[in-house]
Coordinates of C-alpha atoms and ligand atoms in Angstrom, one line a residue:
Chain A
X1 CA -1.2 16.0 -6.5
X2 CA -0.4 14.0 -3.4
X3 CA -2.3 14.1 0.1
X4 CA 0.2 15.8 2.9
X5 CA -0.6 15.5 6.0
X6 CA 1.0 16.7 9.4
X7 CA 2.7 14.1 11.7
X8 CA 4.0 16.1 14.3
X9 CA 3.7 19.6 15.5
X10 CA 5.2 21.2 18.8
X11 CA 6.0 25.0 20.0
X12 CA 8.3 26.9 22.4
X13 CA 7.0 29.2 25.1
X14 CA 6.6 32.5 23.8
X15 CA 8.2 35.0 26.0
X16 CA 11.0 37.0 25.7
X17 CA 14.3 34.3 25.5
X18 CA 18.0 35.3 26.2
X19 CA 18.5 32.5 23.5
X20 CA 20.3 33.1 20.2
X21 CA 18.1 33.2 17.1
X22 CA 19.1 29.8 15.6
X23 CA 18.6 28.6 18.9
X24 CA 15.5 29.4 19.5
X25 CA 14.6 27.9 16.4
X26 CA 16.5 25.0 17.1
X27 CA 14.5 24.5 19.9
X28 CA 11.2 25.2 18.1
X29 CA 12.4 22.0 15.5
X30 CA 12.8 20.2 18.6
X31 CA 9.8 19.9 20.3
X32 CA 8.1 19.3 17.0
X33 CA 10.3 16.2 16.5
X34 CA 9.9 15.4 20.1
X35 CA 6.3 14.5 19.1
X36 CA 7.0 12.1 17.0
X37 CA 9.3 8.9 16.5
X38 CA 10.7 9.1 13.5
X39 CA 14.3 8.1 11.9
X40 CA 15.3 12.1 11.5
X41 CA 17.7 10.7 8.5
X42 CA 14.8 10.6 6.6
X43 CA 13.7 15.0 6.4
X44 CA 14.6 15.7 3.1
X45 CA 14.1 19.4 3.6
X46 CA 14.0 21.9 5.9
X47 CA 12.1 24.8 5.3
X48 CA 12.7 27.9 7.9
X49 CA 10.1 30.7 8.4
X50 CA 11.8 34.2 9.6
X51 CA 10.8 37.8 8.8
X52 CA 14.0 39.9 11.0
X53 CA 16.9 38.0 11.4
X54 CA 18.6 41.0 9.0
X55 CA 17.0 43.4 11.3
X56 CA 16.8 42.7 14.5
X57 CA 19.5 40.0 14.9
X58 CA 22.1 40.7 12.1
X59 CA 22.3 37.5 10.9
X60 CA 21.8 36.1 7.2
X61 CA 21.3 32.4 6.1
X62 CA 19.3 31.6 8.7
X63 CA 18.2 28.3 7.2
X64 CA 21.7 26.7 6.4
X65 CA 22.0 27.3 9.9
X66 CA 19.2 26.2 11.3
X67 CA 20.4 22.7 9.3
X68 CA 23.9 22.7 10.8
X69 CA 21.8 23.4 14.4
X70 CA 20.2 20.1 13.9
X71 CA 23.1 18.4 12.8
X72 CA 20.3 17.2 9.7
X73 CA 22.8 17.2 6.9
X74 CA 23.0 16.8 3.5
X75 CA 18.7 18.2 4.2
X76 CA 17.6 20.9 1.8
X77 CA 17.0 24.3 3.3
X78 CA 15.4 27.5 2.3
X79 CA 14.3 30.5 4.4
X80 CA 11.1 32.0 3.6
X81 CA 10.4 35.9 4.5
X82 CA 6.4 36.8 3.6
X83 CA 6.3 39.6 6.8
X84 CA 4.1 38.2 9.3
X85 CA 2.7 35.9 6.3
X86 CA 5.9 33.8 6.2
X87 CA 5.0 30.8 8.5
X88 CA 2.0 30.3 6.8
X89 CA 4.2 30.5 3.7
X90 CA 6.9 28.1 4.7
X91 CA 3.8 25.6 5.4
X92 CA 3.1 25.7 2.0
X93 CA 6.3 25.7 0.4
X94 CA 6.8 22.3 2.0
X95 CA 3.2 21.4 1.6
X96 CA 3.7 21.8 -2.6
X97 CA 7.4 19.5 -2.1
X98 CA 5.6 16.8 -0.7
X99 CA 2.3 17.4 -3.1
X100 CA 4.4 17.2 -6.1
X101 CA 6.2 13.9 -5.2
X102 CA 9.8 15.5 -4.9
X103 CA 10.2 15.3 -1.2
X104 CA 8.1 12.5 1.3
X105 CA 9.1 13.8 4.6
X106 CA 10.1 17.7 5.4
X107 CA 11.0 19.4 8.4
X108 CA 8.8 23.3 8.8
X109 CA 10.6 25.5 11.4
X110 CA 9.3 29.3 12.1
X111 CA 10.5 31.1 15.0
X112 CA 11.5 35.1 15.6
X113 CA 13.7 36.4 17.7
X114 CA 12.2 40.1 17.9
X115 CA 12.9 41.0 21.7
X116 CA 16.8 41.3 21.0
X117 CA 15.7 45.0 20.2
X118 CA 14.4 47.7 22.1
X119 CA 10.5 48.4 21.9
X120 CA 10.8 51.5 19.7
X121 CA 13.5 49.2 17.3
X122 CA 11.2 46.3 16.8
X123 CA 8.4 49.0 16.1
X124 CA 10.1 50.3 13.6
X125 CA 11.3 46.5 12.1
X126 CA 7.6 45.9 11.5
X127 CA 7.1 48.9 10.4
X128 CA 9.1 48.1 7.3
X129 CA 6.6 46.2 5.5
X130 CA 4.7 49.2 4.7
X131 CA 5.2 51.6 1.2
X132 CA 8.1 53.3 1.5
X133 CA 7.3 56.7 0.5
X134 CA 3.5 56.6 0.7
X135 CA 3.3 55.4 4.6
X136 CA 6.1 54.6 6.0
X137 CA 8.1 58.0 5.8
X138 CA 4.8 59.4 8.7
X139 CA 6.0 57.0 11.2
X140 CA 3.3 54.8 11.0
X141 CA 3.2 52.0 12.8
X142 CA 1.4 47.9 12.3
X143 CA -1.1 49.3 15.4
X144 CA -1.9 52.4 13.6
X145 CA -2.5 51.1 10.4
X146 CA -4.8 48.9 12.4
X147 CA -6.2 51.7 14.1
X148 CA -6.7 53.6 10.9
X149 CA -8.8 50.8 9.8
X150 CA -10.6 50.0 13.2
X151 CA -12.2 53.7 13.2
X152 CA -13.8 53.1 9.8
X153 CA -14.5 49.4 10.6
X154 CA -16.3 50.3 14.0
X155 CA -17.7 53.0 12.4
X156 CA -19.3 51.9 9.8
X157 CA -20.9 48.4 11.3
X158 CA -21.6 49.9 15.2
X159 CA -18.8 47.8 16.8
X160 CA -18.1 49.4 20.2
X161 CA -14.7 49.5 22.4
X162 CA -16.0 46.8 24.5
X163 CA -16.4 44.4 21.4
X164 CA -12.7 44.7 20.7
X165 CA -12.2 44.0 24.5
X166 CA -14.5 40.9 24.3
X167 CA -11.7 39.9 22.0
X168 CA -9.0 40.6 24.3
X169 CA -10.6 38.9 27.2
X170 CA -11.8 36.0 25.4
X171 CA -8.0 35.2 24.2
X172 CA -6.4 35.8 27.1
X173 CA -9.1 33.8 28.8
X174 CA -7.9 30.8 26.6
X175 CA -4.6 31.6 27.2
X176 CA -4.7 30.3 30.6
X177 CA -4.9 26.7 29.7
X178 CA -1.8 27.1 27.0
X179 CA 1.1 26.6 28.9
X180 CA 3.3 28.1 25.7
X181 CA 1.3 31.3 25.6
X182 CA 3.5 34.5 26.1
X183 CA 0.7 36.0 28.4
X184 CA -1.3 34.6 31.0
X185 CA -2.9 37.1 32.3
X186 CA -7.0 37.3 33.4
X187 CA -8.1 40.6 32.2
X188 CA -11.9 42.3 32.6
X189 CA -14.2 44.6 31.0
X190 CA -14.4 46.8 34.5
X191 CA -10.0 46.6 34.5
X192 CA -9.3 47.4 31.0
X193 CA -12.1 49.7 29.6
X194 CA -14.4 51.1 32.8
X195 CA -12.3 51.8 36.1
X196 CA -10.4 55.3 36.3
X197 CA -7.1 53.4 35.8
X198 CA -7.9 51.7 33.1
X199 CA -6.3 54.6 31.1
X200 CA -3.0 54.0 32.8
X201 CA -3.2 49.9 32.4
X202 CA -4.8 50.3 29.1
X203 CA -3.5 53.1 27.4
X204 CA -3.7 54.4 23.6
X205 CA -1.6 53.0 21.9
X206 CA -3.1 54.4 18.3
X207 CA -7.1 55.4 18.4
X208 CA -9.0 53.6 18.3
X209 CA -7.1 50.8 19.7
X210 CA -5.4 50.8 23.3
X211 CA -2.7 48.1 24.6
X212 CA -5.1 45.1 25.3
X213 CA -6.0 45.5 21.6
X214 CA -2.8 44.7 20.3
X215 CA -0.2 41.5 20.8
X216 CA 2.8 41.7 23.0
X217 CA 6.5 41.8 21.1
X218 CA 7.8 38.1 21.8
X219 CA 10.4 35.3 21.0
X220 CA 9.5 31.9 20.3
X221 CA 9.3 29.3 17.8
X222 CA 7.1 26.5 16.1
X223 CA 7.8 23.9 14.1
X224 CA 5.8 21.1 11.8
X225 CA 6.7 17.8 10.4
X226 CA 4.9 17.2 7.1
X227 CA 4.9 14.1 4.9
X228 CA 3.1 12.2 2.3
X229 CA -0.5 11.0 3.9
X230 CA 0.2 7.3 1.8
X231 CA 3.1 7.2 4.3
X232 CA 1.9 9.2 7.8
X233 CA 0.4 5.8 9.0
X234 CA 3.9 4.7 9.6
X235 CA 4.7 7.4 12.1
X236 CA 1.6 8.0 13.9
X237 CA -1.9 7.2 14.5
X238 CA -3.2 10.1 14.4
X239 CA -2.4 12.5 10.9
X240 CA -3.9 15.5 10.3
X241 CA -5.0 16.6 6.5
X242 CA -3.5 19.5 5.1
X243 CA -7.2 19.6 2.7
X244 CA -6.8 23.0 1.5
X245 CA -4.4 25.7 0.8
X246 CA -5.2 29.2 -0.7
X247 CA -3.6 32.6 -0.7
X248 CA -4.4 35.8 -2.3
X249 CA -2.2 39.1 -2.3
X250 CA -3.5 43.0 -2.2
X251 CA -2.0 46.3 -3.0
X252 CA 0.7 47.4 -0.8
X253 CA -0.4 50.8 -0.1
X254 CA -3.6 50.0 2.2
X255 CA -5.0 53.4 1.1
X256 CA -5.3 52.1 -2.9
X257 CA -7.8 50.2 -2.1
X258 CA -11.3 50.8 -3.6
X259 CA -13.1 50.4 -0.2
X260 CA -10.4 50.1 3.3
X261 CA -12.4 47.9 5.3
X262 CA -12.8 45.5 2.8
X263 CA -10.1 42.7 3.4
X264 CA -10.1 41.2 -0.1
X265 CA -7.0 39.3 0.2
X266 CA -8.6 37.4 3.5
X267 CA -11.8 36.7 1.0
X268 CA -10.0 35.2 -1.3
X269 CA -7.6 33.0 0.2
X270 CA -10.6 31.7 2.2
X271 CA -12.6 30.7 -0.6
X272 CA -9.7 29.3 -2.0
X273 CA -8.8 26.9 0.3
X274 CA -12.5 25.8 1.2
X275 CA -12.6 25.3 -2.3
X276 CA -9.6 22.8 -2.6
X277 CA -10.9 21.6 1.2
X278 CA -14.7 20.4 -0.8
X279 CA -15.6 22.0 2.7
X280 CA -17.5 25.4 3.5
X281 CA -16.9 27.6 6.3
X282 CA -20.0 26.2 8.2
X283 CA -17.8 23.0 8.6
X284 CA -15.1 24.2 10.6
X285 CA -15.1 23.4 14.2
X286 CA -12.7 25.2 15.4
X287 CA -10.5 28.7 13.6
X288 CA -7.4 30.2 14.5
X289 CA -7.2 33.7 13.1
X290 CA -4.7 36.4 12.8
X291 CA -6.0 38.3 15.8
X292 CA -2.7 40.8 15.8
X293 CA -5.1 43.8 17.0
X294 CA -8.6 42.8 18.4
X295 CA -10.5 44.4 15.3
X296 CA -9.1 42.1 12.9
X297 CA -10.2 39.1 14.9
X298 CA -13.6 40.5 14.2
X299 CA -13.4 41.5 10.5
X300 CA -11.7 38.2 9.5
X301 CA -14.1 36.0 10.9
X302 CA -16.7 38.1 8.5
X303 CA -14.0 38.0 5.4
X304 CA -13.6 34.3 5.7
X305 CA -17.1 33.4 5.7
X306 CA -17.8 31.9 9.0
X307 CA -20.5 35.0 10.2
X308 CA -22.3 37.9 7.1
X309 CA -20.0 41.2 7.1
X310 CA -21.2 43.4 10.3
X311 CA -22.4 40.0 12.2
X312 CA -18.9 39.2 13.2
X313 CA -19.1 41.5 16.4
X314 CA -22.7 39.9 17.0
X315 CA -21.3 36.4 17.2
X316 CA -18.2 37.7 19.7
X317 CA -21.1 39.1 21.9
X318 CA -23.4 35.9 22.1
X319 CA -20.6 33.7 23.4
X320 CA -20.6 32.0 19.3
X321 CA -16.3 32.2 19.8
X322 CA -16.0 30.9 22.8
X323 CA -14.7 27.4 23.6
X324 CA -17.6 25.8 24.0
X325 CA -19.8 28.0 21.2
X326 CA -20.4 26.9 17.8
X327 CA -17.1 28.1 16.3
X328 CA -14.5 28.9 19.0
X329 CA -11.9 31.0 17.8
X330 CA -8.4 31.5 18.9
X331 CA -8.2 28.5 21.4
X332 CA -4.9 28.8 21.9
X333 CA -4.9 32.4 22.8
X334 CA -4.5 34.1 19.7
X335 CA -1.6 36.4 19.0
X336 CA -3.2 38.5 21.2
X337 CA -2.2 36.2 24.0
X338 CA -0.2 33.4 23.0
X339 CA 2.1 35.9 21.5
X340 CA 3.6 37.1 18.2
X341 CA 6.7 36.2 16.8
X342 CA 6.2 36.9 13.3
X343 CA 8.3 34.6 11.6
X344 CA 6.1 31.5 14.0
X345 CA 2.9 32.6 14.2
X346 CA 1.6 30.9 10.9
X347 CA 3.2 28.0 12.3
X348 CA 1.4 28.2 15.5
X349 CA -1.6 28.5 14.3
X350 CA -1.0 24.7 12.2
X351 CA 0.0 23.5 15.7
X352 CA -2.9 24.3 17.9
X353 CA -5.3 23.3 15.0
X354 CA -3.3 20.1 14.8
X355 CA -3.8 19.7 18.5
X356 CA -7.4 20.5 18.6
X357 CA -8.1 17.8 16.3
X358 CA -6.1 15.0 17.6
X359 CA -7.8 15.8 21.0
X360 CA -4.4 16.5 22.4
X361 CA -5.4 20.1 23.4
X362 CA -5.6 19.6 27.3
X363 CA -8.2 22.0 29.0
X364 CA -8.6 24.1 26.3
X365 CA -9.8 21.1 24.2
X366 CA -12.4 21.9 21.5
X367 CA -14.9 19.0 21.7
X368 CA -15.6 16.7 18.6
X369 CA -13.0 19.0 16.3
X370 CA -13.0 17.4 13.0
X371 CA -12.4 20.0 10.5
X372 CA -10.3 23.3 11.7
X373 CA -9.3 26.5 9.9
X374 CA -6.2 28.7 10.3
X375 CA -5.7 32.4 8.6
X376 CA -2.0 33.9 8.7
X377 CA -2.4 38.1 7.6
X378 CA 0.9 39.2 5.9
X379 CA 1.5 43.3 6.3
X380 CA -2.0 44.7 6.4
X381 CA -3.8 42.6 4.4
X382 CA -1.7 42.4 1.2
X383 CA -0.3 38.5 1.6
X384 CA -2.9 36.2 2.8
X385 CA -2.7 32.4 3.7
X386 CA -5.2 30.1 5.1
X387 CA -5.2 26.4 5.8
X388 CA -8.0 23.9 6.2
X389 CA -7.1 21.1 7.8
X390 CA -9.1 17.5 8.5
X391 CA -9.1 15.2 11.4
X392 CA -8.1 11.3 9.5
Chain B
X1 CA 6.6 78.6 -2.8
X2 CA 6.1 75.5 -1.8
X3 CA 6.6 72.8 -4.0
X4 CA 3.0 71.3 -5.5
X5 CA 2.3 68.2 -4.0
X6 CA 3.3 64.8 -6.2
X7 CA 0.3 63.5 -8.6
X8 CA 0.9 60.9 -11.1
X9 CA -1.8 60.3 -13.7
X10 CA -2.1 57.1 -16.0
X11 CA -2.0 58.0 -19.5
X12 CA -4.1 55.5 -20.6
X13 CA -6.8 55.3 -17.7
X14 CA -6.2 58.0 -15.6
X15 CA -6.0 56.4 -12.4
X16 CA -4.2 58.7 -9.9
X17 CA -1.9 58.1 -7.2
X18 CA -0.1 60.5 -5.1
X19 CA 3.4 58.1 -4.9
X20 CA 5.4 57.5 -8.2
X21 CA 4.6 54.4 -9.4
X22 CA 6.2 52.2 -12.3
X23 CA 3.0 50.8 -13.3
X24 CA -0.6 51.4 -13.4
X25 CA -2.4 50.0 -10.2
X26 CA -5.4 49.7 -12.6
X27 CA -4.3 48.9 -15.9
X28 CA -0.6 47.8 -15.7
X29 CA -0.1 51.2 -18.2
X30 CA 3.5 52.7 -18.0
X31 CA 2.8 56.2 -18.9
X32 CA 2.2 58.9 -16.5
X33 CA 1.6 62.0 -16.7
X34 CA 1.9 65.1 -13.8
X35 CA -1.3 66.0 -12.6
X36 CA -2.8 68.8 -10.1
X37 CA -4.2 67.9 -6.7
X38 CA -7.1 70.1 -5.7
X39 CA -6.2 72.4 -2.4
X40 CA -8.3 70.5 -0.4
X41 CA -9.9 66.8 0.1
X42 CA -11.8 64.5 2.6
X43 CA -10.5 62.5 5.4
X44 CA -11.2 59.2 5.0
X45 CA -10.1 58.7 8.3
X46 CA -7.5 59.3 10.8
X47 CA -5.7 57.5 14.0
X48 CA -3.6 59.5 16.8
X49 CA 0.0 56.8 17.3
X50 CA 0.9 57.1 20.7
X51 CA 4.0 54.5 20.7
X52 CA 6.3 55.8 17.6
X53 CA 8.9 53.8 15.6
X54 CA 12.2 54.9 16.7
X55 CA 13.6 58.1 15.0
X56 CA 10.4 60.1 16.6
X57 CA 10.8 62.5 19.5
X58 CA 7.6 63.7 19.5
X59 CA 4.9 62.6 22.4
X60 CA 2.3 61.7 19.9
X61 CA 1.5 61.5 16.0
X62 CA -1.8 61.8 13.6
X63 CA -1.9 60.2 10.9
X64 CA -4.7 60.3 8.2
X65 CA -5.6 59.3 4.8
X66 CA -7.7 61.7 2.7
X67 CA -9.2 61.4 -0.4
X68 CA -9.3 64.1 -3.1
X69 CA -12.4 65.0 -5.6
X70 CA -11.5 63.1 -8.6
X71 CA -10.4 60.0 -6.3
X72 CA -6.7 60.1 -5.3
X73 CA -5.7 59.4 -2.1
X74 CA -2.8 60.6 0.2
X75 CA -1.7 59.8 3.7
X76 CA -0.1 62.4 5.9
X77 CA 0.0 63.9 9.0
X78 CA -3.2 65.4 11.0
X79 CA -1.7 69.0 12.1
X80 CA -4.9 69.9 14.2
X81 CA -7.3 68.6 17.1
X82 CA -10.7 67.5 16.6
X83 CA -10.5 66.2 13.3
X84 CA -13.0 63.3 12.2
X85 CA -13.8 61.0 9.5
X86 CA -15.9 63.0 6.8
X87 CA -13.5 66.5 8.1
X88 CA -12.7 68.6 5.1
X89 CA -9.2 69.5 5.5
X90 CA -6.5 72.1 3.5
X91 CA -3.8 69.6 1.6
X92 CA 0.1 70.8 1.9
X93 CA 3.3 69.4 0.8
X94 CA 5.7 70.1 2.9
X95 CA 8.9 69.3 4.7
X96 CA 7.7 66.7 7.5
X97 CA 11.0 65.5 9.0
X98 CA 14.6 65.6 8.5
X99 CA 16.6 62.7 7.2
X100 CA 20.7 63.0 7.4
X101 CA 20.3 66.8 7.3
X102 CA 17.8 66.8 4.4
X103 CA 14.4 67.5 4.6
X104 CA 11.8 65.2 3.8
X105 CA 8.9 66.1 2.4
X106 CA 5.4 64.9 2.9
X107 CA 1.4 65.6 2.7
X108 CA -0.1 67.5 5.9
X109 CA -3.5 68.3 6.5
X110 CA -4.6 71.7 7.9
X111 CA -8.1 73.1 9.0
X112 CA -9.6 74.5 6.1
X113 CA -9.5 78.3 5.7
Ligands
ZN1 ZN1 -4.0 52.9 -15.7

């Protein structure tokens, strides 16, 4: 198997866009080959991460599209859908092209375009990924499913309301040095949790969790270029090592499993790409994790090894995930504040690691980050992908 | 009479689950057979879902997953206020919404008698 690294990475703003979907991700391809000089005739492929475009934007064959946007013909293209999983997914597809020795340069593009619905429609899109008849038909929703699983998380390892805002304000902290985050917004303990209006700016959204636990609805898009590490030198001086992969699946209906609050799948992929990395988790510099609701900020940091299981919450609350602490998390902002759009967000993640350790992250800039870590969380919990990626 | 509630033993390990399945979450097996669900069972826990997928009128939702003596598990809807983790509750199968006109039926969880 060959070394792939990353040559360039780039992002839109996410926000909510008046932009069609291929676009948007038009765009998102564009200011990842914006970072880069490179003779575009040479992307073999293009692989396109999307989760809705059926849904939310009627549309179907998003990645011949996405080609014909680009004008990159004859490319290969593929679209992968793996829910909130599929950037992460796309990543890899490419990553195994390029490993293999059948492509040496290809395109990643992820982007979502989930705003073109009404809140209540875009609910329900997500909402789709869960068991038909043995969840969905309750009107469940991704934040109660995370709110199911908060109340026994909390529960069972003493984690409080105001660790799960420590999460929010730590994100959208960081937020406010990442000029493509969705929210920039400074929020406190006092505003969202204490004051008698916190129940009208911070409202339930499903108990445990209120609206500061859970990341806004946005558009956006983020794209990669990949290629073989034996030729990276040619395009940049700085490449950054895709060293491991791993991924691990789970039972669809959340329920089946043996214990709830154990997230297997995040376990396993972990392992799996520390594995392949030759690095452990006490390595990593800097993380970005799937942070869609606060909690699972906190319980994946635990499942992928980087604090014991009921220490996660400790580490939050001695400063440990801060820029600055021993393993910041979620520089970028997290989904939590750099927004959501599903089909990008694995994506996203591979960019702000990417910028972390070329030392192109601005004021947000991790110091000495040499080894970095990203988790993408497909549906809840049952599609899993995480990254480890080295500084060359 | 209402309709028992759905239970779907494994022939070959007995694994239950309250959702028809093809195969065997346990064992892969491909035989099932019906099974009875006890009246009542534990909730496992429980989350109230103020902002609803559309297709919901109503203000607010509970949802909860319970787990019956034996080991099968069921969501469903939370019909009363109060209700914790650990709460025994009374199991029904009943019609939980309409879909085109036909009623769709699903587990809810009373206070038990
Ligand atoms: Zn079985």
């Amino acid at each position: 198997m060959r070394d792939v690294a990353i040559i360039a990475a780039g992002q839109t703003k996410f926000a909510r866009t008046e932009w069609p979907l291929i676009d948007l991700l038009v765009e998102g391809a564009r200011t990842a080959l914006a970072d880069v000089e490179i003779d575009e005739s040479i992307i073999q492929a293009v692989v396109v991460a999307n989760m809705g475009a059926g849904i939310l934007n009627h549309q179907s064959g998003v990645a011949s599209a996405v080609v014909d946007g680009l004008g990159l013909f004859p490319a290969h293209a593929e679209l992968v859908e793996n829910g909130p999983a599929s950037g992460a997914s796309a990543v890899k597809m490419a990553f195994l092209g390029i490993a293999a020795g059948y492509y040496d340069v290809v395109l990643v593009i992820g982007g979502e375009k989930m705003r073109a619905v009404n809140g209540w429609e875009s609910t329900d899109f997500v909402a789709t990924l869960t068991h038909p008849f043995a969840e969905y038909i309750y009107g469940v929703t991704l934040p109660s499913m995370a709110g199911l699983f908060a109340r026994l998380y909390m529960e069972k390892y003493g984690i409080t309301p105001e660790h799960l805002a420590m999460v929010a304000i730590k994100n959208h902290n960081n937020a406010m040095f990442n000029p493509e985050a969705h929210v920039q917004q400074r929020i406190t303990m006092e505003g969202i949790l204490h004051r008698p209006e916190a129940v009208v700016n911070n409202p339930i959204v499903a108990d445990p969790l209120r609206m500061f636990d859970c990341c806004p609805v946005s558009d956006g898009a983020a794209g990669l270029v990949l290629c073989a590490a034996e030729r990276a030198g040619q395009f940049t001086d700085k490449p950054v090592l895709i060293a491991g992969v791993g991924q691990a699946t789970d039972t669809h209906v959340v329920h089946e499993r043996e214990d709830p609050t154990d997230l297997k799948a995040v376990t396993l992929a972990s392992e799996q790409a520390f594995k392949m990395a030759r690095v452990g988790p006490d390595q990593v510099d800097v993380a970005e994790l799937h942070d869609a609701f606060t909690i699972l900020e906190i319980a994946e940091s635990e499942h992928a090894g980087f604090f014991p299981k009921g220490e996660g919450h400790k580490a939050l609350e001695r400063g440990e995930t801060q820029i600055g602490g021993k393993l910041p998390i979620n520089p970028s902002g997290g989904l939590k504040a750099r927004g959501h759009p599903v089909g990008a967000t694995g994506i996203a993640q591979l960019v702000e690691i990417t910028k972390q350790l070329r030392g192109d992250a601005g004021q947000r800039q991790v110091k000495k980050a040499k080894t970095g870590f990203t988790l993408n969380f497909g549906g809840f919990g049952n599609n899993v992908l995480a990254f480890v990626l080295k500084k060359t | 009479m209402q309709p028992a509630p759905p239970a779907y033993k494994c022939s070959n390990c007995g694994r239950t689950t309250t959702y028809a399945r093809l195969r065997c979450l346990n064992c892969r097996g491909e035989t099932f057979e019906a099974a009875a669900l006890p009246d009542t069972a534990t909730l496992l826990t429980l989350t109230e879902i103020h902002q609803l997928p559309v297709g919901f009128d109503e203000r607010f939702l509970r949802v909860g997953i319970v787990e019956f003596a034996g080991g099968a598990r069921a969501m469903g809807w939370v019909t009363f206020e109060g209700a914790e983790t650990g709460t025994q509750v009374e199991v029904r199968w009943e019609p939980i919404r309409d879909s085109d006109g036909e009623p769709v039926y699903g587990f809810a969880f009373y206070p038990e008698a």
